[in-house]
Amino acid sequence: MIDRTQVQGRTKGQGATMSDQGAGESRPPKRPGGPGQGSHKPAGGGPSPGPKRRGGLRLKRLMGGEGQDFELDHPKCVVEMELDYEEGIECRKAGDPEAARDALRYALQGCGDNMWVHVALGRIALEDFNDATLARGHFGYAFELAERAFPPGFHGCLPQHRDANRPFYDAIDGLIECYEALSLPNEAQSLRNIAEALIAGRRSRLSGPSRGPGKPKKN
C-alpha cells in the first residue's frame, strides 16, 4: 500500500499540502511578465461574464528519461483567470470562506476546466463548511477533468512533483478524505491504488471509484 502522505501530501488539520502554500492546493502557473491589468471582475459589481470556451486538458510527454513520464497540459484560461483565483485564496486566508467561494466561482466563469479552482472549492466545502458531499463534487470534477486526458490503457508515470500534476493528486487527496468522512473506505482505497499506479508508472483503471462525484453543485 502506498504511504498515505505520498498520495495526500498534507497533514490533516494543518491545511498543508504537497506545495504547503496554506490554501489547500498547489498554485496554477503565473502569467508571463507579471499579473497583468488586475482582476477580471467588472467594476461596480456588474454581472459575471458568460463562461469562456473551455480548452480541456491534454497529456504531454516529458523530454528525457525513457519517455514514460507525462504531465498535464492545462488550458490557457487558467493563467488568464489567475488574479481571481488568487483573490479567492487571499480571502480564505483572511478568514472569509464565503467571499473566497464567490471569487473562485467567478474564476470558473472564465475557465471552467481550472483544476486548481475546483480543488480550492473542494477544500472550502470540506474544511470550512464541513460538507463532504459537496466537497466530493468539486474534487471529483477535478479528478474527471484529468481522467479525460488519459488514453485507454495508459501506463506511463505522472510524476507527483511536477507543478502541472499537483492539482490532480490534490484532488485525489481531497476525495480520499471525503470518502473516509462518508464511510466509504473501498472508494478511498481505490483512489490510493490509482495514485500509486500513476506514481510508479503501472497500468491502472483510471475510471475512479464509481465516477460518482459528478459535477459540483453551485453552493
mmCIF file of N, CA and C in Angstrom, residues 85-204:
data_model
loop_
_atom_site.group_PDB
_atom_site.id
_atom_site.type_symbol
_atom_site.label_atom_id
_atom_site.label_comp_id
_atom_site.label_asym_id
_atom_site.label_seq_id
_atom_site.Cartn_x
_atom_site.Cartn_y
_atom_site.Cartn_z
ATOM 1 N N TYR A 85 -8.457 33.768 -9.023
ATOM 2 C CA TYR A 85 -8.083 32.635 -8.181
ATOM 3 C C TYR A 85 -7.316 33.125 -6.959
ATOM 4 N N GLU A 86 -6.330 33.991 -7.175
ATOM 5 C CA GLU A 86 -5.524 34.494 -6.067
ATOM 6 C C GLU A 86 -6.387 35.271 -5.075
ATOM 7 N N GLU A 87 -7.361 36.011 -5.582
ATOM 8 C CA GLU A 87 -8.260 36.747 -4.686
ATOM 9 C C GLU A 87 -9.013 35.790 -3.777
ATOM 10 N N GLY A 88 -9.486 34.702 -4.346
ATOM 11 C CA GLY A 88 -10.186 33.707 -3.546
ATOM 12 C C GLY A 88 -9.309 33.106 -2.470
ATOM 13 N N ILE A 89 -8.073 32.810 -2.826
ATOM 14 C CA ILE A 89 -7.146 32.230 -1.853
ATOM 15 C C ILE A 89 -6.861 33.220 -0.729
ATOM 16 N N GLU A 90 -6.675 34.489 -1.078
ATOM 17 C CA GLU A 90 -6.388 35.501 -0.060
ATOM 18 C C GLU A 90 -7.591 35.712 0.853
ATOM 19 N N CYS A 91 -8.801 35.684 0.303
ATOM 20 C CA CYS A 91 -9.996 35.826 1.132
ATOM 21 C C CYS A 91 -10.098 34.684 2.137
ATOM 22 N N ARG A 92 -9.767 33.491 1.690
ATOM 23 C CA ARG A 92 -9.835 32.358 2.619
ATOM 24 C C ARG A 92 -8.778 32.497 3.707
ATOM 25 N N LYS A 93 -7.601 32.919 3.339
ATOM 26 C CA LYS A 93 -6.556 33.130 4.346
ATOM 27 C C LYS A 93 -6.981 34.182 5.368
ATOM 28 N N ALA A 94 -7.750 35.171 4.905
ATOM 29 C CA ALA A 94 -8.201 36.248 5.789
ATOM 30 C C ALA A 94 -9.392 35.823 6.643
ATOM 31 N N GLY A 95 -9.842 34.598 6.489
ATOM 32 C CA GLY A 95 -10.929 34.094 7.315
ATOM 33 C C GLY A 95 -12.318 34.338 6.774
ATOM 34 N N ASP A 96 -12.445 34.546 5.481
ATOM 35 C CA ASP A 96 -13.755 34.798 4.869
ATOM 36 C C ASP A 96 -14.009 33.757 3.780
ATOM 37 N N PRO A 97 -14.400 32.544 4.168
ATOM 38 C CA PRO A 97 -14.579 31.488 3.164
ATOM 39 C C PRO A 97 -15.710 31.767 2.177
ATOM 40 N N GLU A 98 -16.732 32.520 2.599
ATOM 41 C CA GLU A 98 -17.831 32.817 1.671
ATOM 42 C C GLU A 98 -17.368 33.738 0.548
ATOM 43 N N ALA A 99 -16.583 34.779 0.906
ATOM 44 C CA ALA A 99 -16.031 35.652 -0.130
ATOM 45 C C ALA A 99 -15.058 34.881 -1.010
ATOM 46 N N ALA A 100 -14.304 33.978 -0.408
ATOM 47 C CA ALA A 100 -13.372 33.154 -1.180
ATOM 48 C C ALA A 100 -14.126 32.299 -2.186
ATOM 49 N N ARG A 101 -15.222 31.722 -1.748
ATOM 50 C CA ARG A 101 -16.028 30.882 -2.631
ATOM 51 C C ARG A 101 -16.592 31.691 -3.796
ATOM 52 N N ASP A 102 -17.034 32.917 -3.509
ATOM 53 C CA ASP A 102 -17.578 33.766 -4.575
ATOM 54 C C ASP A 102 -16.511 34.094 -5.618
ATOM 55 N N ALA A 103 -15.307 34.446 -5.146
ATOM 56 C CA ALA A 103 -14.231 34.791 -6.070
ATOM 57 C C ALA A 103 -13.831 33.591 -6.924
ATOM 58 N N LEU A 104 -13.793 32.422 -6.318
ATOM 59 C CA LEU A 104 -13.399 31.219 -7.046
ATOM 60 C C LEU A 104 -14.472 30.812 -8.053
ATOM 61 N N ARG A 105 -15.730 30.988 -7.682
ATOM 62 C CA ARG A 105 -16.795 30.714 -8.645
ATOM 63 C C ARG A 105 -16.688 31.644 -9.848
ATOM 64 N N TYR A 106 -16.331 32.892 -9.581
ATOM 65 C CA TYR A 106 -16.156 33.835 -10.681
ATOM 66 C C TYR A 106 -15.022 33.367 -11.590
ATOM 67 N N ALA A 107 -13.940 32.872 -10.995
ATOM 68 C CA ALA A 107 -12.825 32.368 -11.800
ATOM 69 C C ALA A 107 -13.283 31.234 -12.712
ATOM 70 N N LEU A 108 -14.228 30.426 -12.241
ATOM 71 C CA LEU A 108 -14.740 29.342 -13.084
ATOM 72 C C LEU A 108 -15.552 29.858 -14.260
ATOM 73 N N GLN A 109 -16.139 31.054 -14.121
ATOM 74 C CA GLN A 109 -16.870 31.631 -15.238
ATOM 75 C C GLN A 109 -15.944 31.852 -16.432
ATOM 76 N N GLY A 110 -14.687 32.137 -16.155
ATOM 77 C CA GLY A 110 -13.734 32.374 -17.229
ATOM 78 C C GLY A 110 -12.925 31.159 -17.608
ATOM 79 N N CYS A 111 -12.970 30.121 -16.757
ATOM 80 C CA CYS A 111 -12.183 28.917 -17.054
ATOM 81 C C CYS A 111 -12.774 27.747 -16.285
ATOM 82 N N GLY A 112 -13.770 27.122 -16.865
ATOM 83 C CA GLY A 112 -14.452 26.033 -16.188
ATOM 84 C C GLY A 112 -13.605 24.797 -15.990
ATOM 85 N N ASP A 113 -12.511 24.678 -16.738
ATOM 86 C CA ASP A 113 -11.645 23.497 -16.634
ATOM 87 C C ASP A 113 -10.413 23.769 -15.784
ATOM 88 N N ASN A 114 -10.511 24.721 -14.861
ATOM 89 C CA ASN A 114 -9.391 25.056 -13.978
ATOM 90 C C ASN A 114 -9.391 24.116 -12.778
ATOM 91 N N MET A 115 -8.490 23.151 -12.780
ATOM 92 C CA MET A 115 -8.438 22.167 -11.710
ATOM 93 C C MET A 115 -8.121 22.801 -10.371
ATOM 94 N N TRP A 116 -7.255 23.817 -10.366
ATOM 95 C CA TRP A 116 -6.878 24.463 -9.113
ATOM 96 C C TRP A 116 -8.100 25.073 -8.429
ATOM 97 N N VAL A 117 -8.973 25.672 -9.209
ATOM 98 C CA VAL A 117 -10.161 26.301 -8.640
ATOM 99 C C VAL A 117 -11.102 25.249 -8.068
ATOM 100 N N HIS A 118 -11.331 24.169 -8.792
ATOM 101 C CA HIS A 118 -12.215 23.115 -8.292
ATOM 102 C C HIS A 118 -11.662 22.512 -6.999
ATOM 103 N N VAL A 119 -10.358 22.315 -6.939
ATOM 104 C CA VAL A 119 -9.755 21.768 -5.723
ATOM 105 C C VAL A 119 -9.901 22.752 -4.563
ATOM 106 N N ALA A 120 -9.683 24.033 -4.828
ATOM 107 C CA ALA A 120 -9.829 25.037 -3.776
ATOM 108 C C ALA A 120 -11.263 25.084 -3.256
ATOM 109 N N LEU A 121 -12.243 25.009 -4.156
ATOM 110 C CA LEU A 121 -13.642 24.981 -3.730
ATOM 111 C C LEU A 121 -13.947 23.727 -2.917
ATOM 112 N N GLY A 122 -13.326 22.623 -3.284
ATOM 113 C CA GLY A 122 -13.495 21.404 -2.501
ATOM 114 C C GLY A 122 -12.957 21.554 -1.096
ATOM 115 N N ARG A 123 -11.807 22.202 -0.973
ATOM 116 C CA ARG A 123 -11.206 22.424 0.349
ATOM 117 C C ARG A 123 -12.113 23.307 1.214
ATOM 118 N N ILE A 124 -12.670 24.341 0.607
ATOM 119 C CA ILE A 124 -13.562 25.229 1.355
ATOM 120 C C ILE A 124 -14.793 24.460 1.833
ATOM 121 N N ALA A 125 -15.377 23.668 0.939
ATOM 122 C CA ALA A 125 -16.564 22.900 1.315
ATOM 123 C C ALA A 125 -16.246 21.912 2.435
ATOM 124 N N LEU A 126 -15.101 21.252 2.351
ATOM 125 C CA LEU A 126 -14.758 20.215 3.314
ATOM 126 C C LEU A 126 -14.305 20.792 4.647
ATOM 127 N N GLU A 127 -13.426 21.788 4.593
ATOM 128 C CA GLU A 127 -12.794 22.266 5.818
ATOM 129 C C GLU A 127 -13.515 23.441 6.470
ATOM 130 N N ASP A 128 -14.160 24.289 5.673
ATOM 131 C CA ASP A 128 -14.818 25.457 6.242
ATOM 132 C C ASP A 128 -16.312 25.252 6.472
ATOM 133 N N PHE A 129 -16.940 24.392 5.649
ATOM 134 C CA PHE A 129 -18.377 24.171 5.786
ATOM 135 C C PHE A 129 -18.726 22.734 6.177
ATOM 136 N N ASN A 130 -17.703 21.912 6.344
ATOM 137 C CA ASN A 130 -17.896 20.530 6.808
ATOM 138 C C ASN A 130 -18.921 19.781 5.964
ATOM 139 N N ASP A 131 -18.843 19.971 4.668
ATOM 140 C CA ASP A 131 -19.787 19.344 3.731
ATOM 141 C C ASP A 131 -19.012 18.402 2.811
ATOM 142 N N ALA A 132 -18.877 17.160 3.249
ATOM 143 C CA ALA A 132 -18.086 16.187 2.489
ATOM 144 C C ALA A 132 -18.740 15.836 1.164
ATOM 145 N N THR A 133 -20.062 15.881 1.097
ATOM 146 C CA THR A 133 -20.750 15.550 -0.146
ATOM 147 C C THR A 133 -20.497 16.611 -1.211
ATOM 148 N N LEU A 134 -20.634 17.877 -0.845
ATOM 149 C CA LEU A 134 -20.348 18.955 -1.788
ATOM 150 C C LEU A 134 -18.876 18.956 -2.178
ATOM 151 N N ALA A 135 -18.009 18.757 -1.198
ATOM 152 C CA ALA A 135 -16.569 18.719 -1.482
ATOM 153 C C ALA A 135 -16.239 17.601 -2.453
ATOM 154 N N ARG A 136 -16.889 16.463 -2.299
ATOM 155 C CA ARG A 136 -16.660 15.340 -3.212
ATOM 156 C C ARG A 136 -17.001 15.735 -4.643
ATOM 157 N N GLY A 137 -18.034 16.562 -4.809
ATOM 158 C CA GLY A 137 -18.386 17.007 -6.150
ATOM 159 C C GLY A 137 -17.287 17.834 -6.782
ATOM 160 N N HIS A 138 -16.706 18.757 -6.021
ATOM 161 C CA HIS A 138 -15.634 19.592 -6.554
ATOM 162 C C HIS A 138 -14.362 18.781 -6.825
ATOM 163 N N PHE A 139 -13.940 17.998 -5.840
ATOM 164 C CA PHE A 139 -12.737 17.174 -6.036
ATOM 165 C C PHE A 139 -12.953 16.172 -7.160
ATOM 166 N N GLY A 140 -14.145 15.597 -7.200
ATOM 167 C CA GLY A 140 -14.430 14.595 -8.223
ATOM 168 C C GLY A 140 -14.434 15.179 -9.622
ATOM 169 N N TYR A 141 -14.925 16.404 -9.754
ATOM 170 C CA TYR A 141 -14.928 17.035 -11.071
ATOM 171 C C TYR A 141 -13.494 17.317 -11.522
ATOM 172 N N ALA A 142 -12.646 17.764 -10.605
ATOM 173 C CA ALA A 142 -11.232 17.975 -10.940
ATOM 174 C C ALA A 142 -10.584 16.664 -11.366
ATOM 175 N N PHE A 143 -10.888 15.597 -10.652
ATOM 176 C CA PHE A 143 -10.358 14.280 -10.994
ATOM 177 C C PHE A 143 -10.790 13.882 -12.404
ATOM 178 N N GLU A 144 -12.053 14.097 -12.726
ATOM 179 C CA GLU A 144 -12.562 13.695 -14.032
ATOM 180 C C GLU A 144 -11.981 14.538 -15.158
ATOM 181 N N LEU A 145 -11.702 15.811 -14.883
ATOM 182 C CA LEU A 145 -11.050 16.643 -15.902
ATOM 183 C C LEU A 145 -9.722 16.029 -16.329
ATOM 184 N N ALA A 146 -8.947 15.568 -15.346
ATOM 185 C CA ALA A 146 -7.662 14.943 -15.667
ATOM 186 C C ALA A 146 -7.860 13.567 -16.291
ATOM 187 N N GLU A 147 -8.833 12.843 -15.778
ATOM 188 C CA GLU A 147 -9.077 11.481 -16.269
ATOM 189 C C GLU A 147 -9.325 11.453 -17.772
ATOM 190 N N ARG A 148 -10.022 12.466 -18.280
ATOM 191 C CA ARG A 148 -10.334 12.515 -19.712
ATOM 192 C C ARG A 148 -9.078 12.654 -20.570
ATOM 193 N N ALA A 149 -8.005 13.135 -19.974
ATOM 194 C CA ALA A 149 -6.774 13.329 -20.745
ATOM 195 C C ALA A 149 -5.992 12.038 -20.934
ATOM 196 N N PHE A 150 -6.292 11.003 -20.145
ATOM 197 C CA PHE A 150 -5.541 9.751 -20.228
ATOM 198 C C PHE A 150 -6.104 8.856 -21.322
ATOM 199 N N PRO A 151 -5.257 8.346 -22.192
ATOM 200 C CA PRO A 151 -5.735 7.406 -23.208
ATOM 201 C C PRO A 151 -6.057 6.065 -22.571
ATOM 202 N N PRO A 152 -6.868 5.245 -23.217
ATOM 203 C CA PRO A 152 -7.185 3.908 -22.687
ATOM 204 C C PRO A 152 -5.913 3.096 -22.484
ATOM 205 N N GLY A 153 -5.838 2.409 -21.353
ATOM 206 C CA GLY A 153 -4.690 1.557 -21.079
ATOM 207 C C GLY A 153 -3.420 2.302 -20.715
ATOM 208 N N PHE A 154 -3.541 3.559 -20.356
ATOM 209 C CA PHE A 154 -2.360 4.363 -20.033
ATOM 210 C C PHE A 154 -1.569 3.708 -18.908
ATOM 211 N N HIS A 155 -0.251 3.587 -19.093
ATOM 212 C CA HIS A 155 0.605 3.022 -18.046
ATOM 213 C C HIS A 155 1.906 3.801 -17.914
ATOM 214 N N GLY A 156 1.857 5.093 -18.265
ATOM 215 C CA GLY A 156 3.017 5.944 -18.050
ATOM 216 C C GLY A 156 3.059 6.440 -16.611
ATOM 217 N N CYS A 157 4.059 7.239 -16.334
ATOM 218 C CA CYS A 157 4.251 7.791 -14.995
ATOM 219 C C CYS A 157 3.809 9.252 -14.996
ATOM 220 N N LEU A 158 3.053 9.634 -13.986
ATOM 221 C CA LEU A 158 2.627 11.018 -13.809
ATOM 222 C C LEU A 158 3.333 11.536 -12.551
ATOM 223 N N PRO A 159 4.541 12.119 -12.714
ATOM 224 C CA PRO A 159 5.343 12.495 -11.539
ATOM 225 C C PRO A 159 4.594 13.443 -10.607
ATOM 226 N N GLN A 160 4.618 13.111 -9.348
ATOM 227 C CA GLN A 160 3.880 13.868 -8.355
ATOM 228 C C GLN A 160 4.480 15.251 -8.116
ATOM 229 N N HIS A 161 5.787 15.393 -8.334
ATOM 230 C CA HIS A 161 6.451 16.653 -8.014
ATOM 231 C C HIS A 161 6.265 17.721 -9.097
ATOM 232 N N ARG A 162 5.762 17.351 -10.261
ATOM 233 C CA ARG A 162 5.564 18.331 -11.328
ATOM 234 C C ARG A 162 4.404 19.251 -10.967
ATOM 235 N N ASP A 163 4.618 20.564 -11.077
ATOM 236 C CA ASP A 163 3.582 21.527 -10.697
ATOM 237 C C ASP A 163 2.267 21.275 -11.433
ATOM 238 N N ALA A 164 2.357 20.928 -12.706
ATOM 239 C CA ALA A 164 1.144 20.731 -13.506
ATOM 240 C C ALA A 164 0.342 19.517 -13.046
ATOM 241 N N ASN A 165 1.000 18.569 -12.394
ATOM 242 C CA ASN A 165 0.311 17.358 -11.938
ATOM 243 C C ASN A 165 -0.219 17.476 -10.516
ATOM 244 N N ARG A 166 0.227 18.471 -9.802
ATOM 245 C CA ARG A 166 -0.127 18.566 -8.395
ATOM 246 C C ARG A 166 -1.627 18.666 -8.129
ATOM 247 N N PRO A 167 -2.395 19.477 -8.899
ATOM 248 C CA PRO A 167 -3.821 19.553 -8.579
ATOM 249 C C PRO A 167 -4.545 18.225 -8.750
ATOM 250 N N PHE A 168 -4.041 17.355 -9.616
ATOM 251 C CA PHE A 168 -4.647 16.038 -9.768
ATOM 252 C C PHE A 168 -4.468 15.230 -8.492
ATOM 253 N N TYR A 169 -3.253 15.236 -7.951
ATOM 254 C CA TYR A 169 -3.022 14.500 -6.712
ATOM 255 C C TYR A 169 -3.700 15.182 -5.528
ATOM 256 N N ASP A 170 -3.819 16.511 -5.565
ATOM 257 C CA ASP A 170 -4.565 17.210 -4.523
ATOM 258 C C ASP A 170 -6.042 16.823 -4.576
ATOM 259 N N ALA A 171 -6.572 16.632 -5.790
ATOM 260 C CA ALA A 171 -7.961 16.199 -5.927
ATOM 261 C C ALA A 171 -8.139 14.789 -5.360
ATOM 262 N N ILE A 172 -7.181 13.914 -5.620
ATOM 263 C CA ILE A 172 -7.236 12.566 -5.055
ATOM 264 C C ILE A 172 -7.182 12.634 -3.532
ATOM 265 N N ASP A 173 -6.292 13.469 -3.023
ATOM 266 C CA ASP A 173 -6.190 13.698 -1.585
ATOM 267 C C ASP A 173 -7.553 14.066 -1.012
ATOM 268 N N GLY A 174 -8.199 15.058 -1.624
ATOM 269 C CA GLY A 174 -9.484 15.505 -1.128
ATOM 270 C C GLY A 174 -10.563 14.438 -1.231
ATOM 271 N N LEU A 175 -10.585 13.700 -2.339
ATOM 272 C CA LEU A 175 -11.579 12.643 -2.497
ATOM 273 C C LEU A 175 -11.406 11.551 -1.451
ATOM 274 N N ILE A 176 -10.171 11.204 -1.154
ATOM 275 C CA ILE A 176 -9.922 10.199 -0.117
ATOM 276 C C ILE A 176 -10.515 10.650 1.212
ATOM 277 N N GLU A 177 -10.279 11.899 1.565
ATOM 278 C CA GLU A 177 -10.825 12.417 2.813
ATOM 279 C C GLU A 177 -12.350 12.416 2.794
ATOM 280 N N CYS A 178 -12.933 12.783 1.655
ATOM 281 C CA CYS A 178 -14.392 12.795 1.555
ATOM 282 C C CYS A 178 -14.964 11.397 1.720
ATOM 283 N N TYR A 179 -14.385 10.422 1.023
ATOM 284 C CA TYR A 179 -14.906 9.064 1.120
ATOM 285 C C TYR A 179 -14.737 8.501 2.522
ATOM 286 N N GLU A 180 -13.657 8.845 3.188
ATOM 287 C CA GLU A 180 -13.491 8.395 4.564
ATOM 288 C C GLU A 180 -14.520 9.059 5.474
ATOM 289 N N ALA A 181 -14.793 10.352 5.255
ATOM 290 C CA ALA A 181 -15.802 11.048 6.058
ATOM 291 C C ALA A 181 -17.191 10.480 5.810
ATOM 292 N N LEU A 182 -17.418 9.964 4.602
ATOM 293 C CA LEU A 182 -18.720 9.401 4.235
ATOM 294 C C LEU A 182 -18.788 7.893 4.471
ATOM 295 N N SER A 183 -17.774 7.368 5.163
ATOM 296 C CA SER A 183 -17.719 5.939 5.496
ATOM 297 C C SER A 183 -17.761 5.057 4.258
ATOM 298 N N LEU A 184 -16.921 5.422 3.265
ATOM 299 C CA LEU A 184 -16.797 4.643 2.034
ATOM 300 C C LEU A 184 -15.329 4.259 1.838
ATOM 301 N N PRO A 185 -14.822 3.349 2.674
ATOM 302 C CA PRO A 185 -13.396 3.018 2.635
ATOM 303 C C PRO A 185 -12.944 2.351 1.348
ATOM 304 N N ASN A 186 -13.810 1.584 0.693
ATOM 305 C CA ASN A 186 -13.399 0.911 -0.541
ATOM 306 C C ASN A 186 -13.106 1.922 -1.646
ATOM 307 N N GLU A 187 -13.934 2.960 -1.732
ATOM 308 C CA GLU A 187 -13.699 4.001 -2.725
ATOM 309 C C GLU A 187 -12.405 4.750 -2.435
ATOM 310 N N ALA A 188 -12.154 5.004 -1.148
ATOM 311 C CA ALA A 188 -10.909 5.678 -0.767
ATOM 312 C C ALA A 188 -9.698 4.833 -1.156
ATOM 313 N N GLN A 189 -9.781 3.524 -0.926
ATOM 314 C CA GLN A 189 -8.662 2.653 -1.270
ATOM 315 C C GLN A 189 -8.460 2.573 -2.773
ATOM 316 N N SER A 190 -9.558 2.594 -3.527
ATOM 317 C CA SER A 190 -9.444 2.580 -4.987
ATOM 318 C C SER A 190 -8.631 3.771 -5.471
ATOM 319 N N LEU A 191 -8.851 4.928 -4.865
ATOM 320 C CA LEU A 191 -8.106 6.122 -5.257
ATOM 321 C C LEU A 191 -6.642 6.012 -4.871
ATOM 322 N N ARG A 192 -6.365 5.440 -3.716
ATOM 323 C CA ARG A 192 -4.963 5.230 -3.339
ATOM 324 C C ARG A 192 -4.262 4.332 -4.361
ATOM 325 N N ASN A 193 -4.966 3.300 -4.814
ATOM 326 C CA ASN A 193 -4.398 2.386 -5.798
ATOM 327 C C ASN A 193 -4.113 3.100 -7.120
ATOM 328 N N ILE A 194 -5.043 3.977 -7.538
ATOM 329 C CA ILE A 194 -4.844 4.737 -8.768
ATOM 330 C C ILE A 194 -3.613 5.627 -8.648
ATOM 331 N N ALA A 195 -3.505 6.346 -7.531
ATOM 332 C CA ALA A 195 -2.362 7.240 -7.331
ATOM 333 C C ALA A 195 -1.054 6.456 -7.308
ATOM 334 N N GLU A 196 -1.060 5.318 -6.627
ATOM 335 C CA GLU A 196 0.148 4.503 -6.549
ATOM 336 C C GLU A 196 0.590 4.036 -7.934
ATOM 337 N N ALA A 197 -0.372 3.606 -8.754
ATOM 338 C CA ALA A 197 -0.045 3.122 -10.094
ATOM 339 C C ALA A 197 0.513 4.242 -10.970
ATOM 340 N N LEU A 198 -0.068 5.434 -10.878
ATOM 341 C CA LEU A 198 0.400 6.549 -11.704
ATOM 342 C C LEU A 198 1.775 7.037 -11.268
ATOM 343 N N ILE A 199 2.031 7.023 -9.989
ATOM 344 C CA ILE A 199 3.350 7.438 -9.497
ATOM 345 C C ILE A 199 4.412 6.441 -9.941
ATOM 346 N N ALA A 200 4.055 5.149 -9.931
ATOM 347 C CA ALA A 200 5.009 4.101 -10.284
ATOM 348 C C ALA A 200 5.067 3.831 -11.782
ATOM 349 N N GLY A 201 4.106 4.357 -12.545
ATOM 350 C CA GLY A 201 4.095 4.117 -13.977
ATOM 351 C C GLY A 201 3.534 2.770 -14.352
ATOM 352 N N ARG A 202 2.571 2.268 -13.559
ATOM 353 C CA ARG A 202 1.946 0.993 -13.871
ATOM 354 C C ARG A 202 0.576 1.235 -14.488
ATOM 355 N N ARG A 203 0.107 0.251 -15.240
ATOM 356 C CA ARG A 203 -1.227 0.327 -15.840
ATOM 357 C C ARG A 203 -2.259 0.379 -14.721
ATOM 358 N N SER A 204 -3.253 1.235 -14.876
ATOM 359 C CA SER A 204 -4.235 1.408 -13.819
ATOM 360 C C SER A 204 -5.615 1.622 -14.401
#
